[in-house]
Amino acid sequence: MAGWDVHTHLIPPTVLAAAGSFGLSVDGDQLVVDGNERLPLRKLGDPAALLSWVDEQQLDGAVVSVPPALFRYELGVEWATLLNEGLRELAGPRLRVLGHLPLHHPAAAGVATSLAAEGVFSGFALGTAGFGALDEVWQVLDALEAFTLIHPGHSPDERLSAHYLSNLLGNPYETGLAAAELVFTDVPGRFPGIRFCLCHGGGVTAALAGRWQRGIDTARPGIEPPSLSVAEALRRFYVDDLVHDPAALTLLRATFGADRVLAGSDWPFPMGSDQVDSGRAQAGELLTRPLGGAAGQEVAEG
């Protein structure tokens, strides 16, 4: 056995049970979200299929987050509660789960505290929906040293509708935008305990690191210099290795550090990988152990 795949997806069973409400419906073998997004159920709705993947890859297990079409932050605490109920059902010795936060709701920090104290969740998954005014959430995640997966959501740029660019270009852009928000608001410097992990190799982040630093060095408008250089800040992130390009993987190692590149397959989506690197999978074991115990209780009581 050789570690953990930190980037896999399942639809929580409570979501399937809620079809007919929350803007959800089932059409054949697809879950329809808000009459628009369609998620295939064959594997996404089948934890046994993911466990078969774990066995095939000779892994200890997989870390599960909901597909980005289910982030739906506008639905607030009620939706987060539904997702987290289903994620609890999925959690087990070989499936670790990342909790869902009602990110822009005033209750988000409290939800993070409560989930962490349960000893079930291995961290949190956040969509790229804007990271302004979240210091209360960052404080909780910092105290927990929480593994925090940053996964891109759908880009609103309509020019990406052709050629599958909403995924091929939009997803890497959205992740880079989230990383930039964190770097330029000095989140890695102010909250060094958070173990952020950027999906898809951090998207465009590594390629733009030098440009971001140049903007700071030349005092471009609107930039308040963070406490860390861009290079220092990025060395506090983790990334998964899902880049489909050996040259890009070399850049990730140089930018984030070889020990910061984790195995992430994006199972079961077609843009994911077919083979998990066992060496990089080993690092995911310690990082994604369930939160809770003394640390979680301390935060919950504080």
GROMACS .gro file of C-alpha atoms in nm:
model
  302
    1MET     CA    1   0.000   0.000   0.000
    2ALA     CA    2   0.129   0.345  -0.082
    3GLY     CA    3  -0.053   0.641   0.064
    4TRP     CA    4  -0.353   0.852  -0.028
    5ASP     CA    5  -0.504   1.016  -0.334
    6VAL     CA    6  -0.597   1.363  -0.203
    7HIS     CA    7  -0.824   1.466  -0.490
    8THR     CA    8  -1.127   1.246  -0.561
    9HIS     CA    9  -1.499   1.316  -0.577
   10LEU     CA   10  -1.826   1.154  -0.476
   11ILE     CA   11  -2.183   1.279  -0.460
   12PRO     CA   12  -2.298   1.240  -0.098
   13PRO     CA   13  -2.596   1.002  -0.065
   14THR     CA   14  -2.802   1.272   0.106
   15VAL     CA   15  -2.784   1.478  -0.214
   16LEU     CA   16  -2.930   1.195  -0.417
   17ALA     CA   17  -3.201   1.146  -0.157
   18ALA     CA   18  -3.289   1.516  -0.182
   19ALA     CA   19  -3.370   1.498  -0.556
   20GLY     CA   20  -3.691   1.692  -0.608
   21SER     CA   21  -3.578   1.971  -0.376
   22PHE     CA   22  -3.285   2.213  -0.361
   23GLY     CA   23  -3.302   2.244  -0.740
   24LEU     CA   24  -3.197   1.881  -0.782
   25SER     CA   25  -3.343   1.617  -1.014
   26VAL     CA   26  -3.236   1.284  -1.159
   27ASP     CA   27  -3.252   1.229  -1.534
   28GLY     CA   28  -3.158   0.872  -1.619
   29ASP     CA   29  -2.804   0.821  -1.491
   30GLN     CA   30  -2.738   1.191  -1.432
   31LEU     CA   31  -2.794   1.427  -1.142
   32VAL     CA   32  -2.921   1.761  -1.273
   33VAL     CA   33  -2.832   2.067  -1.065
   34ASP     CA   34  -3.042   2.381  -1.111
   35GLY     CA   35  -3.161   2.251  -1.449
   36ASN     CA   36  -2.817   2.310  -1.596
   37GLU     CA   37  -2.517   2.122  -1.456
   38ARG     CA   38  -2.524   1.746  -1.512
   39LEU     CA   39  -2.323   1.503  -1.302
   40PRO     CA   40  -2.293   1.137  -1.411
   41LEU     CA   41  -2.404   0.905  -1.134
   42ARG     CA   42  -2.245   0.579  -1.245
   43LYS     CA   43  -1.919   0.635  -1.054
   44LEU     CA   44  -1.980   0.963  -0.872
   45GLY     CA   45  -2.268   0.804  -0.685
   46ASP     CA   46  -2.087   0.478  -0.611
   47PRO     CA   47  -1.836   0.467  -0.321
   48ALA     CA   48  -1.758   0.103  -0.407
   49ALA     CA   49  -1.626   0.217  -0.745
   50LEU     CA   50  -1.387   0.456  -0.574
   51LEU     CA   51  -1.269   0.182  -0.340
   52SER     CA   52  -1.202  -0.035  -0.645
   53TRP     CA   53  -0.986   0.248  -0.782
   54VAL     CA   54  -0.801   0.260  -0.448
   55ASP     CA   55  -0.733  -0.113  -0.473
   56GLU     CA   56  -0.630  -0.088  -0.837
   57GLN     CA   57  -0.378   0.184  -0.753
   58GLN     CA   58  -0.255  -0.006  -0.445
   59LEU     CA   59  -0.332   0.289  -0.219
   60ASP     CA   60  -0.431   0.306   0.145
   61GLY     CA   61  -0.728   0.523   0.057
   62ALA     CA   62  -0.871   0.834  -0.105
   63VAL     CA   63  -0.970   1.180   0.018
   64VAL     CA   64  -1.319   1.273  -0.098
   65SER     CA   65  -1.470   1.614  -0.169
   66VAL     CA   66  -1.796   1.699  -0.342
   67PRO     CA   67  -1.789   1.780  -0.715
   68PRO     CA   68  -1.761   2.156  -0.771
   69ALA     CA   69  -2.112   2.174  -0.920
   70LEU     CA   70  -2.235   2.107  -0.566
   71PHE     CA   71  -2.051   2.391  -0.390
   72ARG     CA   72  -2.354   2.623  -0.432
   73TYR     CA   73  -2.252   2.873  -0.164
   74GLU     CA   74  -2.560   3.082  -0.224
   75LEU     CA   75  -2.766   2.811  -0.048
   76GLY     CA   76  -2.595   2.874   0.283
   77VAL     CA   77  -2.606   2.665   0.600
   78GLU     CA   78  -2.897   2.437   0.506
   79TRP     CA   79  -2.717   2.312   0.196
   80ALA     CA   80  -2.388   2.272   0.382
   81THR     CA   81  -2.567   2.066   0.646
   82LEU     CA   82  -2.712   1.835   0.381
   83LEU     CA   83  -2.372   1.782   0.217
   84ASN     CA   84  -2.193   1.720   0.545
   85GLU     CA   85  -2.453   1.466   0.657
   86GLY     CA   86  -2.381   1.268   0.343
   87LEU     CA   87  -2.005   1.307   0.373
   88ARG     CA   88  -2.023   1.161   0.724
   89GLU     CA   89  -2.192   0.854   0.574
   90LEU     CA   90  -1.907   0.815   0.325
   91ALA     CA   91  -1.625   0.842   0.578
   92GLY     CA   92  -1.446   0.521   0.668
   93PRO     CA   93  -1.103   0.361   0.708
   94ARG     CA   94  -1.024   0.399   0.338
   95LEU     CA   95  -1.229   0.706   0.253
   96ARG     CA   96  -1.148   1.034   0.423
   97VAL     CA   97  -1.384   1.325   0.368
   98LEU     CA   98  -1.342   1.702   0.339
   99GLY     CA   99  -1.618   1.908   0.495
  100HIS     CA  100  -1.822   2.170   0.314
  101LEU     CA  101  -1.847   2.520   0.461
  102PRO     CA  102  -2.117   2.781   0.387
  103LEU     CA  103  -1.823   2.996   0.291
  104HIS     CA  104  -1.977   3.344   0.269
  105HIS     CA  105  -2.232   3.295   0.546
  106PRO     CA  106  -2.164   3.443   0.893
  107ALA     CA  107  -2.190   3.090   1.036
  108ALA     CA  108  -1.898   2.954   0.831
  109ALA     CA  109  -1.636   2.976   1.106
  110GLY     CA  110  -1.870   2.810   1.355
  111VAL     CA  111  -1.949   2.531   1.112
  112ALA     CA  112  -1.577   2.470   1.061
  113THR     CA  113  -1.524   2.454   1.438
  114SER     CA  114  -1.811   2.209   1.488
  115LEU     CA  115  -1.709   1.980   1.204
  116ALA     CA  116  -1.348   1.969   1.321
  117ALA     CA  117  -1.447   1.864   1.672
  118GLU     CA  118  -1.632   1.556   1.543
  119GLY     CA  119  -1.318   1.363   1.455
  120VAL     CA  120  -1.474   1.259   1.122
  121PHE     CA  121  -1.358   1.521   0.872
  122SER     CA  122  -1.002   1.537   0.740
  123GLY     CA  123  -1.019   1.904   0.650
  124PHE     CA  124  -1.225   2.117   0.416
  125ALA     CA  125  -1.276   2.171   0.044
  126LEU     CA  126  -1.331   2.528  -0.076
  127GLY     CA  127  -1.443   2.646  -0.416
  128THR     CA  128  -1.290   2.946  -0.590
  129ALA     CA  129  -1.581   3.173  -0.508
  130GLY     CA  130  -1.394   3.474  -0.371
  131PHE     CA  131  -1.187   3.481  -0.053
  132GLY     CA  132  -1.252   3.834   0.074
  133ALA     CA  133  -1.352   3.900   0.437
  134LEU     CA  134  -1.287   3.543   0.554
  135ASP     CA  135  -1.043   3.609   0.839
  136GLU     CA  136  -1.274   3.444   1.096
  137VAL     CA  137  -1.270   3.126   0.888
  138TRP     CA  138  -0.894   3.145   0.836
  139GLN     CA  139  -0.842   3.182   1.211
  140VAL     CA  140  -1.025   2.855   1.277
  141LEU     CA  141  -0.847   2.666   0.998
  142ASP     CA  142  -0.512   2.806   1.113
  143ALA     CA  143  -0.565   2.686   1.471
  144LEU     CA  144  -0.661   2.342   1.338
  145GLU     CA  145  -0.372   2.327   1.089
  146ALA     CA  146  -0.646   2.207   0.858
  147PHE     CA  147  -0.585   2.047   0.522
  148THR     CA  148  -0.782   2.281   0.292
  149LEU     CA  149  -0.831   2.180  -0.070
  150ILE     CA  150  -0.889   2.467  -0.313
  151HIS     CA  151  -1.090   2.339  -0.610
  152PRO     CA  152  -1.195   2.555  -0.905
  153GLY     CA  153  -1.558   2.620  -0.978
  154HIS     CA  154  -1.711   2.727  -1.306
  155SER     CA  155  -1.564   3.043  -1.460
  156PRO     CA  156  -1.824   3.308  -1.550
  157ASP     CA  157  -1.632   3.407  -1.867
  158GLU     CA  158  -1.869   3.326  -2.155
  159ARG     CA  159  -1.580   3.326  -2.405
  160LEU     CA  160  -1.481   2.988  -2.260
  161SER     CA  161  -1.796   2.813  -2.379
  162ALA     CA  162  -1.633   2.677  -2.697
  163HIS     CA  163  -1.374   2.399  -2.727
  164TYR     CA  164  -1.426   2.280  -2.366
  165LEU     CA  165  -1.225   2.585  -2.258
  166SER     CA  166  -1.442   2.630  -1.950
  167ASN     CA  167  -1.244   2.336  -1.813
  168LEU     CA  168  -0.918   2.343  -2.010
  169LEU     CA  169  -0.852   2.712  -1.943
  170GLY     CA  170  -1.122   2.826  -1.700
  171ASN     CA  171  -1.035   2.579  -1.425
  172PRO     CA  172  -0.661   2.664  -1.415
  173TYR     CA  173  -0.745   3.035  -1.423
  174GLU     CA  174  -0.993   3.006  -1.135
  175THR     CA  175  -0.737   2.825  -0.919
  176GLY     CA  176  -0.474   3.087  -1.000
  177LEU     CA  177  -0.719   3.362  -0.911
  178ALA     CA  178  -0.785   3.200  -0.573
  179ALA     CA  179  -0.412   3.161  -0.507
  180ALA     CA  180  -0.355   3.527  -0.601
  181GLU     CA  181  -0.627   3.639  -0.360
  182LEU     CA  182  -0.462   3.444  -0.081
  183VAL     CA  183  -0.111   3.566  -0.161
  184PHE     CA  184  -0.201   3.935  -0.200
  185THR     CA  185  -0.415   3.940   0.117
  186ASP     CA  186  -0.120   3.780   0.300
  187VAL     CA  187  -0.319   3.478   0.416
  188PRO     CA  188  -0.014   3.243   0.404
  189GLY     CA  189   0.180   3.495   0.612
  190ARG     CA  190  -0.092   3.571   0.864
  191PHE     CA  191  -0.231   3.216   0.896
  192PRO     CA  192   0.068   2.986   0.840
  193GLY     CA  193  -0.099   2.683   0.998
  194ILE     CA  194  -0.350   2.632   0.714
  195ARG     CA  195  -0.242   2.353   0.482
  196PHE     CA  196  -0.382   2.486   0.157
  197CYS     CA  197  -0.366   2.245  -0.137
  198LEU     CA  198  -0.430   2.384  -0.485
  199CYS     CA  199  -0.590   2.144  -0.732
  200HIS     CA  200  -0.460   2.077  -1.083
  201GLY     CA  201  -0.106   2.174  -0.991
  202GLY     CA  202  -0.221   2.516  -0.877
  203GLY     CA  203  -0.357   2.601  -1.221
  204VAL     CA  204  -0.169   2.900  -1.367
  205THR     CA  205  -0.007   2.993  -1.036
  206ALA     CA  206   0.346   2.866  -1.090
  207ALA     CA  207   0.371   3.026  -1.434
  208LEU     CA  208   0.268   3.366  -1.294
  209ALA     CA  209   0.468   3.374  -0.971
  210GLY     CA  210   0.742   3.593  -1.117
  211ARG     CA  211   0.491   3.835  -1.267
  212TRP     CA  212   0.313   3.869  -0.932
  213GLN     CA  213   0.643   3.949  -0.760
  214ARG     CA  214   0.726   4.206  -1.027
  215GLY     CA  215   0.394   4.377  -0.954
  216ILE     CA  216   0.487   4.401  -0.586
  217ASP     CA  217   0.842   4.518  -0.656
  218THR     CA  218   0.722   4.799  -0.883
  219ALA     CA  219   0.440   4.907  -0.650
  220ARG     CA  220   0.162   4.856  -0.902
  221PRO     CA  221  -0.169   5.025  -0.811
  222GLY     CA  222  -0.385   4.850  -0.555
  223ILE     CA  223  -0.110   4.627  -0.418
  224GLU     CA  224  -0.043   4.630  -0.045
  225PRO     CA  225   0.287   4.440  -0.012
  226PRO     CA  226   0.230   4.117   0.183
  227SER     CA  227   0.465   4.006   0.459
  228LEU     CA  228   0.604   3.726   0.242
  229SER     CA  229   0.755   3.736  -0.103
  230VAL     CA  230   0.553   3.547  -0.363
  231ALA     CA  231   0.813   3.270  -0.365
  232GLU     CA  232   0.795   3.240   0.015
  233ALA     CA  233   0.415   3.243   0.013
  234LEU     CA  234   0.388   2.971  -0.250
  235ARG     CA  235   0.625   2.750  -0.052
  236ARG     CA  236   0.350   2.738   0.212
  237PHE     CA  237   0.101   2.583  -0.031
  238TYR     CA  238   0.065   2.224  -0.136
  239VAL     CA  239  -0.049   2.131  -0.487
  240ASP     CA  240  -0.166   1.809  -0.643
  241ASP     CA  241   0.031   1.666  -0.935
  242LEU     CA  242  -0.251   1.667  -1.191
  243VAL     CA  243  -0.085   1.859  -1.476
  244HIS     CA  244  -0.047   1.595  -1.752
  245ASP     CA  245   0.297   1.732  -1.843
  246PRO     CA  246   0.641   1.631  -1.707
  247ALA     CA  247   0.778   1.982  -1.771
  248ALA     CA  248   0.495   2.135  -1.570
  249LEU     CA  249   0.564   1.888  -1.290
  250THR     CA  250   0.925   2.005  -1.285
  251LEU     CA  251   0.802   2.364  -1.250
  252LEU     CA  252   0.576   2.264  -0.961
  253ARG     CA  253   0.868   2.111  -0.774
  254ALA     CA  254   1.076   2.425  -0.829
  255THR     CA  255   0.796   2.663  -0.729
  256PHE     CA  256   0.629   2.489  -0.437
  257GLY     CA  257   0.894   2.237  -0.331
  258ALA     CA  258   0.915   1.868  -0.418
  259ASP     CA  259   0.773   1.772  -0.078
  260ARG     CA  260   0.468   1.993  -0.143
  261VAL     CA  261   0.351   1.808  -0.455
  262LEU     CA  262   0.085   1.551  -0.362
  263ALA     CA  263  -0.087   1.277  -0.558
  264GLY     CA  264  -0.429   1.379  -0.683
  265SER     CA  265  -0.621   1.199  -0.956
  266ASP     CA  266  -0.952   1.395  -0.981
  267TRP     CA  267  -1.126   1.055  -0.994
  268PRO     CA  268  -1.360   0.980  -1.171
  269PHE     CA  269  -1.356   1.272  -1.416
  270PRO     CA  270  -1.214   1.229  -1.769
  271MET     CA  271  -0.960   1.509  -1.715
  272GLY     CA  272  -0.813   1.317  -1.423
  273SER     CA  273  -0.515   1.083  -1.423
  274ASP     CA  274  -0.508   0.710  -1.491
  275GLN     CA  275  -0.218   0.637  -1.258
  276VAL     CA  276  -0.132   0.765  -0.910
  277ASP     CA  277   0.233   0.820  -0.824
  278SER     CA  278   0.298   0.608  -0.514
  279GLY     CA  279   0.582   0.827  -0.391
  280ARG     CA  280   0.376   1.144  -0.392
  281ALA     CA  281   0.078   0.957  -0.247
  282GLN     CA  282   0.270   0.880   0.072
  283ALA     CA  283   0.276   1.247   0.178
  284GLY     CA  284  -0.103   1.261   0.180
  285GLU     CA  285  -0.138   1.019   0.469
  286LEU     CA  286  -0.025   1.252   0.749
  287LEU     CA  287  -0.175   1.566   0.598
  288THR     CA  288  -0.527   1.425   0.572
  289ARG     CA  289  -0.573   1.244   0.900
  290PRO     CA  290  -0.914   1.330   1.050
  291LEU     CA  291  -0.929   1.649   1.251
  292GLY     CA  292  -1.046   1.637   1.610
  293GLY     CA  293  -0.911   1.511   1.936
  294ALA     CA  294  -0.737   1.763   2.157
  295ALA     CA  295  -0.681   2.020   1.880
  296GLY     CA  296  -1.037   2.012   1.760
  297GLN     CA  297  -1.176   2.028   2.112
  298GLU     CA  298  -0.951   2.325   2.197
  299VAL     CA  299  -1.078   2.522   1.900
  300ALA     CA  300  -1.438   2.421   1.971
  301GLU     CA  301  -1.410   2.547   2.328
  302GLY     CA  302  -1.212   2.859   2.246
   0.00000   0.00000   0.00000
